[in-house]
Coordinates of C-alpha atoms in Angstrom, one line a residue:
M19 CA -11.7 -13.7 -23.1
S20 CA -9.8 -11.2 -25.3
C21 CA -9.1 -7.6 -24.8
R22 CA -8.6 -4.5 -27.0
V23 CA -6.9 -1.5 -25.6
E24 CA -7.2 2.2 -26.5
E25 CA -5.7 5.2 -24.8
M26 CA -7.2 8.6 -23.8
E27 CA -6.1 11.7 -21.9
V28 CA -7.8 12.1 -18.5
Q29 CA -7.4 15.2 -16.3
Q30 CA -6.2 14.3 -12.8
Q31 CA -7.9 15.9 -9.8
Q32 CA -4.5 17.1 -8.6
K33 CA -3.0 19.7 -10.8
F34 CA 0.5 18.6 -9.8
A35 CA -0.1 15.0 -10.9
N36 CA -1.7 16.2 -14.0
D37 CA 1.4 18.2 -15.0
Y38 CA 3.6 15.3 -14.0
I39 CA 1.9 13.1 -16.5
S40 CA 1.1 15.5 -19.3
N41 CA 3.5 18.5 -18.8
Y42 CA 6.5 17.1 -17.0
T43 CA 8.8 20.1 -17.5
Q44 CA 6.6 22.2 -15.2
V45 CA 7.4 19.9 -12.2
E46 CA 10.8 18.4 -13.1
S47 CA 12.6 20.6 -10.5
F48 CA 10.9 18.6 -7.7
F49 CA 12.3 15.2 -8.9
H50 CA 15.7 13.7 -9.7
Y51 CA 14.7 11.3 -12.6
S52 CA 12.2 11.7 -15.4
P53 CA 10.2 8.5 -16.0
Y54 CA 9.9 9.5 -19.6
D55 CA 13.7 9.7 -20.3
P56 CA 15.0 6.5 -21.8
L57 CA 18.4 7.0 -20.0
T58 CA 16.8 7.3 -16.6
Y59 CA 17.0 3.6 -15.6
S60 CA 20.6 3.0 -16.6
T61 CA 21.5 6.2 -14.7
R62 CA 19.5 5.1 -11.7
L63 CA 21.1 1.6 -11.8
E64 CA 24.6 3.2 -11.6
E65 CA 23.5 5.1 -8.5
L66 CA 22.1 2.0 -6.9
Q67 CA 25.4 0.1 -7.6
R68 CA 27.3 2.6 -5.5
R69 CA 25.1 1.9 -2.5
S70 CA 24.8 -1.2 -0.3
F71 CA 21.5 -3.0 0.7
A72 CA 20.6 -5.8 3.0
R73 CA 19.3 -7.9 0.1
N74 CA 19.6 -11.3 1.9
E75 CA 17.8 -10.1 4.9
V76 CA 15.0 -8.5 2.9
S77 CA 14.5 -11.7 0.9
E78 CA 14.3 -13.8 4.0
I79 CA 11.8 -11.4 5.6
I80 CA 9.6 -11.6 2.6
R81 CA 9.9 -15.4 2.4
A82 CA 8.8 -15.7 6.1
T83 CA 5.7 -13.5 5.3
M84 CA 4.8 -15.4 2.1
V85 CA 5.5 -19.0 3.2
K86 CA 2.1 -19.1 5.0
W87 CA 0.3 -18.6 1.7
G88 CA 2.5 -20.8 -0.5
I89 CA 5.4 -19.6 -2.5
S90 CA 4.9 -20.2 -6.2
P91 CA 7.9 -21.3 -8.4
K92 CA 8.1 -17.8 -9.9
A93 CA 8.1 -16.1 -6.5
E94 CA 10.8 -18.5 -5.3
E95 CA 12.9 -17.5 -8.3
H96 CA 12.4 -13.9 -7.5
L97 CA 13.3 -14.4 -3.8
N98 CA 16.5 -16.1 -4.8
Q99 CA 17.3 -13.4 -7.4
L100 CA 16.7 -10.7 -4.9
K101 CA 19.7 -11.9 -3.0
Q102 CA 22.0 -11.3 -5.9
S103 CA 24.2 -8.2 -5.6
D104 CA 23.0 -6.8 -8.9
S105 CA 19.3 -7.1 -8.2
V106 CA 17.0 -4.1 -8.1
V107 CA 13.3 -3.8 -7.5
V108 CA 10.2 -2.1 -8.8
V109 CA 8.0 -1.3 -5.9
G110 CA 4.6 0.2 -5.2
G111 CA 2.2 -0.1 -2.3
Q112 CA -1.2 0.3 -0.9
Q113 CA -3.2 -0.1 2.3
A114 CA -4.6 -3.6 3.0
G115 CA -8.2 -2.9 1.9
L116 CA -10.9 -5.4 2.6
L117 CA -11.5 -7.7 -0.3
L118 CA -8.5 -6.1 -2.0
G119 CA -9.9 -2.6 -1.9
P120 CA -10.7 -0.5 -5.1
L121 CA -9.9 -1.9 -8.5
Y122 CA -6.9 0.4 -8.9
T123 CA -5.0 -1.8 -6.4
I124 CA -5.0 -4.6 -9.0
H125 CA -4.0 -2.0 -11.6
K126 CA -1.0 -1.0 -9.5
M127 CA 0.1 -4.6 -9.1
I128 CA -0.1 -5.1 -12.8
T129 CA 2.0 -2.0 -13.4
I130 CA 4.7 -3.2 -10.9
L131 CA 4.8 -6.6 -12.7
Q132 CA 4.9 -5.3 -16.2
L133 CA 7.4 -2.5 -15.5
S134 CA 9.7 -5.0 -13.8
Q135 CA 9.4 -7.3 -16.8
Q136 CA 10.2 -4.5 -19.2
K137 CA 13.3 -3.3 -17.3
R138 CA 14.6 -6.8 -16.7
A139 CA 14.6 -7.3 -20.5
E140 CA 16.2 -3.9 -21.1
L141 CA 18.9 -3.9 -18.4
G142 CA 19.7 -7.6 -18.4
I143 CA 19.6 -7.9 -14.6
P144 CA 17.1 -9.3 -12.0
V145 CA 14.4 -6.7 -11.6
I146 CA 12.1 -7.9 -8.8
P147 CA 8.4 -6.9 -8.4
I148 CA 7.5 -6.0 -4.8
F149 CA 4.2 -4.8 -3.3
W150 CA 4.7 -2.8 -0.1
I151 CA 1.7 -3.3 2.2
A152 CA 1.1 -0.2 4.3
G153 CA 0.3 -2.3 7.4
E154 CA 1.8 0.3 9.7
D155 CA -1.1 2.7 8.9
H156 CA -3.8 3.0 11.6
D157 CA -6.7 4.6 9.7
F158 CA -9.0 1.6 9.7
D159 CA -11.9 3.6 8.3
E160 CA -9.9 3.8 5.0
I161 CA -9.8 0.1 4.5
N162 CA -12.9 -1.3 6.3
H163 CA -15.5 -1.0 3.5
I164 CA -16.5 -1.6 -0.1
L165 CA -18.8 0.4 -2.3
L166 CA -21.7 -1.5 -3.9
K167 CA -24.5 -0.4 -6.3
R168 CA -27.7 0.5 -4.5
V169 CA -30.4 -2.1 -4.8
E170 CA -32.9 0.6 -5.4
G171 CA -32.2 4.0 -7.1
K172 CA -29.0 5.3 -8.5
G173 CA -25.5 5.5 -7.1
V174 CA -23.6 3.4 -4.6
E175 CA -23.7 2.7 -0.9
K176 CA -20.9 1.9 1.6
Y177 CA -20.9 -1.5 3.0
A178 CA -18.5 -1.3 6.0
F179 CA -17.2 -3.8 8.5
T180 CA -17.2 -2.7 12.2
P181 CA -15.0 -4.9 14.4
P182 CA -16.6 -6.0 17.7
E183 CA -14.0 -4.2 19.8
G184 CA -14.3 -1.0 17.8
N185 CA -11.5 0.9 16.2
N186 CA -8.4 2.2 17.9
K187 CA -5.2 3.9 16.7
Q188 CA -3.3 0.7 16.2
S189 CA -1.4 -0.3 13.1
I190 CA -3.7 -2.3 10.8
S191 CA -1.3 -5.3 10.8
L192 CA -1.4 -5.3 14.6
L193 CA -5.1 -5.0 15.1
S194 CA -6.9 -8.2 16.3
F195 CA -8.5 -10.0 13.4
P196 CA -12.0 -11.4 14.4
K197 CA -12.2 -14.2 11.9
Q198 CA -15.8 -15.2 12.5
E199 CA -17.1 -11.6 12.3
V200 CA -15.0 -10.9 9.1
L201 CA -16.3 -14.1 7.6
N202 CA -19.9 -13.2 8.4
W203 CA -19.4 -9.7 6.9
T204 CA -17.8 -11.1 3.8
R205 CA -20.5 -13.7 3.3
E206 CA -23.1 -10.9 3.5
A207 CA -21.1 -8.9 1.0
F208 CA -21.1 -11.8 -1.5
T209 CA -24.9 -12.0 -1.2
K210 CA -24.9 -8.5 -2.6
L211 CA -23.1 -9.6 -5.8
S212 CA -24.9 -11.2 -8.7
E213 CA -24.1 -14.9 -8.7
T214 CA -22.0 -16.0 -11.7
E215 CA -20.0 -19.0 -12.8
F216 CA -17.1 -17.6 -10.8
T217 CA -18.8 -16.8 -7.5
K218 CA -18.4 -20.2 -5.9
G219 CA -14.6 -20.5 -6.6
L220 CA -14.1 -16.9 -5.6
W221 CA -15.9 -17.5 -2.3
D222 CA -13.9 -20.6 -1.6
V223 CA -10.6 -18.7 -2.0
T224 CA -11.8 -15.8 0.1
E225 CA -13.2 -18.0 2.9
Q226 CA -9.9 -19.9 3.1
A227 CA -7.9 -16.6 3.2
I228 CA -10.0 -15.4 6.1
L229 CA -9.7 -18.7 8.1
S230 CA -5.9 -18.9 7.6
S231 CA -5.2 -15.2 8.4
E232 CA -4.1 -13.6 11.6
S233 CA -4.5 -10.0 10.5
Y234 CA -6.1 -7.8 8.0
S235 CA -2.8 -7.5 6.1
D236 CA -2.7 -11.4 6.0
F237 CA -6.1 -11.5 4.5
F238 CA -5.2 -8.9 1.8
T239 CA -1.9 -10.6 1.0
Q240 CA -3.3 -14.1 0.6
L241 CA -6.0 -12.9 -1.8
A242 CA -3.5 -10.9 -3.8
N243 CA -0.9 -13.7 -3.7
T244 CA -3.5 -16.1 -5.1
L245 CA -4.2 -13.8 -8.0
F246 CA -0.6 -13.1 -9.0
A247 CA 1.2 -16.2 -7.9
D248 CA 2.1 -17.1 -11.5
Y249 CA 3.9 -13.8 -12.0
G250 CA 6.0 -13.9 -8.8
L251 CA 4.8 -10.7 -7.2
L252 CA 6.4 -10.4 -3.8
F253 CA 4.8 -8.9 -0.7
I254 CA 6.4 -7.1 2.2
D255 CA 4.5 -5.7 5.2
S256 CA 5.8 -2.4 6.5
A257 CA 4.7 -3.4 10.0
D258 CA 6.6 -6.7 10.0
P259 CA 8.6 -6.9 13.3
Q260 CA 11.6 -8.4 11.5
L261 CA 11.6 -5.6 9.0
R262 CA 11.5 -3.2 11.9
K263 CA 14.7 -4.6 13.3
L264 CA 16.4 -4.0 9.9
E265 CA 15.1 -0.5 10.0
S266 CA 16.4 0.4 13.5
N267 CA 19.3 2.5 12.3
V268 CA 17.0 4.4 9.8
F269 CA 14.7 5.4 12.6
C270 CA 17.7 6.7 14.5
T271 CA 18.7 8.7 11.4
I272 CA 15.2 10.2 11.1
L273 CA 15.1 11.1 14.8
Q274 CA 18.5 12.8 14.6
Q275 CA 17.5 14.7 11.5
Y276 CA 13.9 15.6 12.5
D277 CA 14.4 19.4 12.2
M278 CA 16.3 19.2 8.9
I279 CA 13.7 17.0 7.3
H280 CA 10.8 19.2 8.5
E281 CA 12.6 22.3 7.3
K282 CA 13.4 20.9 3.9
V283 CA 9.8 19.6 3.4
M284 CA 8.5 23.0 4.5
N285 CA 10.7 24.8 2.0
T286 CA 9.7 22.4 -0.9
T287 CA 6.0 22.7 0.1
E288 CA 6.2 26.5 0.0
N289 CA 7.9 26.2 -3.5
L290 CA 5.0 24.0 -4.6
S291 CA 2.5 26.5 -3.4
D292 CA 4.3 29.4 -5.0
K293 CA 4.0 27.6 -8.3
G294 CA 0.2 27.3 -7.9
Y295 CA 0.1 23.7 -6.7
D296 CA -1.8 22.3 -3.7
P297 CA 0.5 20.2 -1.5
Q298 CA -0.7 16.7 -0.8
V299 CA 0.6 16.8 2.8
Q300 CA 0.1 19.9 5.0
L301 CA 2.7 20.4 7.7
G302 CA 2.1 21.8 11.2
Q303 CA 4.4 24.1 13.1
N304 CA 6.2 21.3 14.9
A305 CA 8.1 18.6 13.1
S306 CA 6.0 15.4 13.1
L307 CA 7.6 12.5 11.2
L308 CA 7.3 9.3 13.2
F309 CA 4.7 7.4 15.3
L310 CA 5.4 5.6 18.5
I311 CA 3.3 2.8 19.9
Q312 CA 2.3 3.7 23.4
D313 CA -0.6 2.3 25.5
G314 CA -1.5 0.1 22.6
E315 CA -2.0 3.1 20.2
R316 CA 0.0 4.6 17.4
K317 CA 0.8 8.1 18.6
L318 CA 2.4 10.9 16.5
L319 CA 5.7 12.2 17.8
E320 CA 6.2 16.0 17.7
K321 CA 9.5 17.6 18.3
I322 CA 9.0 20.6 20.7
N323 CA 12.6 21.8 21.2
N324 CA 16.2 20.8 20.5
N325 CA 16.1 17.7 22.6
Q326 CA 12.5 17.0 23.5
F327 CA 9.6 15.1 21.8
R328 CA 6.1 14.6 22.9
T329 CA 3.1 12.6 21.6
K330 CA 0.6 14.6 19.7
D331 CA -2.0 14.1 22.5
G332 CA 0.5 15.7 25.0
Q333 CA 0.5 12.7 27.3
Y334 CA 4.1 11.6 27.0
T335 CA 7.4 13.4 26.6
Y336 CA 10.7 11.9 25.6
S337 CA 14.3 13.1 25.2
L338 CA 16.1 12.4 21.9
E339 CA 18.4 10.0 23.8
E340 CA 15.4 8.0 25.1
L341 CA 13.9 7.7 21.7
L342 CA 17.3 6.7 20.1
H343 CA 17.6 4.0 22.8
L344 CA 14.1 2.8 22.0
A345 CA 14.8 2.7 18.3
E346 CA 17.8 0.5 18.9
T347 CA 16.2 -1.9 21.4
S348 CA 12.5 -1.8 20.4
P349 CA 12.2 -0.6 16.8
E350 CA 8.9 -2.4 16.4
R351 CA 7.4 0.4 18.5
F352 CA 8.1 3.0 15.7
S353 CA 6.5 3.6 12.4
N354 CA 6.7 6.1 9.6
N355 CA 4.3 8.8 8.5
V356 CA 3.7 9.6 4.8
L357 CA 6.8 11.9 4.6
T358 CA 9.3 9.4 6.0
R359 CA 7.9 6.1 4.7
P360 CA 9.5 6.8 1.2
F361 CA 12.9 7.3 2.9
M362 CA 12.6 4.1 4.8
Q363 CA 11.6 2.2 1.6
E364 CA 14.5 3.7 -0.3
T365 CA 17.0 2.8 2.4
V366 CA 15.8 -0.8 2.7
L367 CA 15.2 -1.6 -1.0
P368 CA 17.4 -1.1 -4.1
T369 CA 14.5 0.7 -5.9
L370 CA 14.9 1.1 -9.6
A371 CA 11.4 2.7 -9.8
F372 CA 8.5 3.4 -7.6
V373 CA 4.9 3.0 -9.0
G374 CA 2.4 5.5 -7.6
G375 CA -1.0 7.0 -8.2
P376 CA -1.8 10.7 -8.5
G377 CA -1.8 11.4 -4.7
E378 CA 1.5 9.6 -4.2
I379 CA 3.1 11.4 -7.1
T380 CA 2.1 14.7 -5.5
Y381 CA 3.5 14.0 -2.0
W382 CA 6.8 12.5 -3.4
G383 CA 7.2 15.9 -5.0
Q384 CA 7.5 17.4 -1.5
L385 CA 10.5 15.2 -0.5
S386 CA 13.4 15.9 -2.8
G387 CA 15.0 18.5 -0.5
Y388 CA 15.6 16.2 2.5
F389 CA 16.6 13.3 0.3
E390 CA 19.4 15.4 -1.2
E391 CA 20.5 16.5 2.3
L392 CA 20.8 12.9 3.3
G393 CA 22.8 12.1 0.1
M394 CA 20.1 10.3 -1.7
K395 CA 17.9 10.8 -4.8
L396 CA 14.2 10.1 -5.3
P397 CA 13.7 7.1 -7.5
P398 CA 11.9 7.5 -10.9
I399 CA 8.2 7.8 -9.9
V400 CA 6.2 5.9 -12.5
P401 CA 2.5 6.7 -12.8
R402 CA 0.5 3.5 -12.3
I403 CA -1.6 2.2 -15.1
S404 CA -5.0 3.7 -14.9
M405 CA -7.7 1.9 -16.8
T406 CA -11.4 1.5 -17.3
L407 CA -12.8 -1.9 -18.2
I408 CA -15.5 -1.8 -20.8
E409 CA -17.7 -5.0 -21.1
Q410 CA -19.3 -5.9 -24.4
P411 CA -22.8 -4.9 -23.4
I412 CA -21.6 -1.6 -22.2
S413 CA -19.6 -1.1 -25.4
K414 CA -22.8 -1.7 -27.4
L415 CA -24.6 0.9 -25.4
L416 CA -21.9 3.4 -26.1
S417 CA -22.2 2.7 -29.8
K418 CA -26.0 2.8 -29.7
Y419 CA -26.1 6.3 -28.2
Q420 CA -22.9 7.4 -29.9
I421 CA -21.2 8.6 -26.7
T422 CA -17.7 8.1 -25.2
L423 CA -16.3 7.9 -21.7
L424 CA -15.2 11.5 -22.0
D425 CA -18.8 12.5 -22.8
I426 CA -20.0 10.7 -19.6
M427 CA -17.2 12.4 -17.6
S428 CA -18.4 15.8 -18.9
G429 CA -21.9 15.2 -17.4
M430 CA -24.4 12.4 -17.6
D431 CA -27.3 14.7 -16.9
Q432 CA -26.5 16.8 -20.0
I433 CA -26.4 13.6 -22.1
R434 CA -29.8 12.5 -20.8
G435 CA -31.3 15.9 -21.4
Q436 CA -30.0 16.1 -24.9
W437 CA -31.2 12.7 -25.7
L438 CA -34.7 13.4 -24.4
E439 CA -34.9 16.6 -26.4
K440 CA -34.1 14.6 -29.6
Q441 CA -37.0 12.3 -28.8
T442 CA -39.4 15.2 -28.9
K443 CA -37.7 17.3 -31.5
L444 CA -38.0 20.2 -29.1
N445 CA -35.1 22.1 -27.5
F446 CA -36.6 22.3 -24.0
E447 CA -34.1 24.7 -22.7
Q448 CA -34.5 27.2 -25.5
L449 CA -38.3 26.7 -25.7
F450 CA -38.9 27.6 -22.1
T451 CA -36.2 30.3 -21.9
V452 CA -37.8 32.1 -24.9
A453 CA -41.2 31.6 -23.3
K454 CA -40.1 33.1 -20.0
E455 CA -38.5 36.1 -21.8
D456 CA -41.7 36.7 -23.9
I457 CA -43.8 36.5 -20.8
A458 CA -41.5 38.9 -18.9
T459 CA -41.7 41.4 -21.8
A460 CA -45.5 41.2 -22.1
H461 CA -45.8 41.5 -18.3
S462 CA -43.6 44.6 -18.3
E463 CA -45.6 46.2 -21.1
L464 CA -48.8 45.4 -19.3
F465 CA -47.7 47.0 -16.0
E466 CA -46.3 50.0 -17.9
K467 CA -49.9 50.7 -19.2
L468 CA -51.3 50.2 -15.7
K469 CA -48.7 52.3 -13.8
D470 CA -51.1 55.1 -13.1
I471 CA -53.5 52.9 -11.1
P472 CA -52.8 53.3 -7.4
G473 CA -51.0 50.4 -5.7
I474 CA -50.7 48.3 -8.9
E475 CA -46.9 48.8 -9.3
Q476 CA -46.2 47.0 -6.0
L477 CA -47.6 43.8 -7.5
Q478 CA -45.3 43.7 -10.5
S479 CA -42.3 41.7 -9.2
T480 CA -44.2 39.2 -7.1
N481 CA -46.8 38.6 -9.8
L482 CA -44.1 38.0 -12.4
E483 CA -42.2 35.6 -10.1
R484 CA -45.4 33.6 -9.5
I485 CA -46.1 33.3 -13.2
L486 CA -42.6 32.3 -14.1
N487 CA -42.7 29.7 -11.3
E488 CA -45.7 28.2 -12.9
V489 CA -43.9 28.0 -16.3
S490 CA -41.0 26.3 -14.6
F491 CA -43.4 23.8 -13.1
I492 CA -44.8 23.1 -16.6
E493 CA -41.2 22.6 -17.8
K494 CA -40.4 20.3 -14.9
Q495 CA -43.5 18.2 -15.3
S496 CA -42.9 17.9 -19.1
L497 CA -39.5 16.5 -18.4
V498 CA -40.9 14.1 -15.8
S499 CA -43.5 12.8 -18.3
L500 CA -40.8 12.4 -21.0
E501 CA -38.6 10.5 -18.5
Q502 CA -41.5 8.2 -17.7
Q503 CA -42.2 7.6 -21.4
H504 CA -38.6 6.7 -22.1
A505 CA -37.8 5.1 -18.7
A506 CA -36.2 2.0 -20.3
S507 CA -33.7 4.0 -22.3
L508 CA -32.9 6.2 -19.4
R509 CA -32.1 3.1 -17.3
Q510 CA -29.5 2.3 -19.9
F511 CA -27.9 5.7 -19.3
D512 CA -27.9 4.9 -15.5
K513 CA -26.2 1.5 -16.4
L514 CA -23.5 3.3 -18.4
E515 CA -22.9 5.8 -15.6
Y516 CA -22.5 3.1 -13.0
A517 CA -20.3 0.9 -15.2
L518 CA -17.9 3.6 -16.3
Y519 CA -18.0 6.7 -14.1
P520 CA -19.9 6.0 -10.9
E521 CA -20.2 8.8 -8.4
Q522 CA -18.4 11.1 -10.9
K523 CA -15.2 9.2 -10.4
L524 CA -13.2 6.8 -12.5
Q525 CA -14.4 3.2 -12.4
E526 CA -11.2 2.0 -10.7
R527 CA -11.8 4.2 -7.7
I528 CA -15.3 3.0 -6.9
H529 CA -15.6 -0.6 -8.1
N530 CA -14.2 -3.2 -5.7
S531 CA -11.7 -5.8 -7.0
I532 CA -14.0 -8.6 -5.8
Y533 CA -17.0 -7.1 -7.7
V534 CA -15.0 -7.3 -11.0
L535 CA -13.5 -10.7 -10.3
N536 CA -16.9 -12.1 -9.5
K537 CA -18.0 -11.1 -13.0
H538 CA -15.0 -12.2 -15.0
G539 CA -13.0 -14.6 -12.9
Q540 CA -9.3 -14.8 -12.4
A541 CA -8.9 -15.2 -16.2
L542 CA -9.2 -11.4 -16.3
I543 CA -5.9 -11.0 -14.5
K544 CA -4.2 -13.3 -17.0
E545 CA -5.8 -11.4 -19.9
L546 CA -4.7 -8.1 -18.5
M547 CA -1.2 -9.3 -17.9
Q548 CA -0.9 -10.5 -21.5
Q549 CA -1.5 -6.9 -22.7
K550 CA 1.7 -5.0 -23.3
F551 CA 0.5 -1.8 -21.8
E552 CA 2.5 1.3 -22.5
I553 CA 3.3 2.8 -19.1
N554 CA 3.0 6.4 -20.1
G555 CA 0.4 7.9 -17.7
K556 CA -2.4 7.8 -20.3
H557 CA -5.7 6.3 -19.3
K558 CA -6.4 2.9 -20.9
L559 CA -9.8 1.8 -22.2
V560 CA -9.8 -2.0 -22.0
L561 CA -12.6 -3.6 -24.0
I562 CA -13.2 -7.1 -22.5

């Protein structure tokens, strides 16, 4: 397998992320480091050298997590280097999606690895790649499914796993993991994939991962570790009880600074809105920054006055002193929300750079105010590599019909319609538009001559509408007949759309990682890792 890489500009759905990638000066006031300035990383390194980090403890926590899956020689090297006083990390994270989640999860891991390799060479120090698993999140519906092509018709359908005990508001890493049910669901998912030379090996790896896992995060980590073992990617689970002990004092800081953090984020969010951006995170009236496990559920903590907190559901009330005591004695009961997770990460890890997608870039832009108040800076936020994989048969179809991914993103229906018109040498839209205009003119002239006949004028509008509806019916039926005549070619357009821009979204957001690995095997990871991607925010077209 060999790859060829091209670049293109792609508009992000979030205007803020789009400007961050393509027009950074518009948003630079919300950040402390530009990822595009060559001096950024040496300056960030100097900042990190003035701070202290529990590197030994973090390394051992990661080791304890990964030893279950086997620590590769490269991972062992990175674990040992992480303990060095001059080590720094490149980190990015994701929820523990079933079967590794969408394809962009793999793209993020590749970005973390390649950026760490680049900065290690430039700075001459250990730069360790770490993937932060968001095991503390409780939204199971975000990770419990994959999207697969419909057996009949166009588009995709959701294939979701429903645990036998149902969902509750517990952190993903702490949910019970029903191995047999997950195994049955996964076996059924594999039957929906086309069998290839890679299917059997991929199934064996997946089955073993399920049987040896105790949580959904375990399952995710073992699969990812298998793919990236040769490159030494390290994994840390945000819900790890040992990590929670290390974070105890950070939870205390957040509790003591609840009002300040909320106020600063509110101010920055208003500033974003004033500049015409839609904030990624909307804030309520009360400060809500941490979750507390109570009655087996992860409950949001709101601050309701100077010294009082309550759970969002109103069932429990705590004083600040009670929560501080809990943070010191039972830190595993606490977890972060989207606004405080970055602060926790930056306190625990010596982060040279954070790798994020468009949504993450946008919510990090809301955080600089409170980081400054706490004497810290946001790390350089590096846009993860975004790519579309183009297989040889798909590339040939693009050439055959002389279209590009940008054309498909602009509208596949338009492409189909234009192609059909070329087959008939008729401009259907113009033909029927002119016909309707001519009919309307003739109809008006006719009724002008008949206007003196009593009652005839009342028929004019309804009669014209009926006639034009019949013309529209002829237009529609003509197109249906054409589509039937050229059904084979139109199916090729459907194939292009599903392969490159399914559901009007980038391929990496719809196609599951397992779907692609089943087609190309683990050799695809090796081939992508051999590409020296320029990490510049531009979308990559990877011909495989």
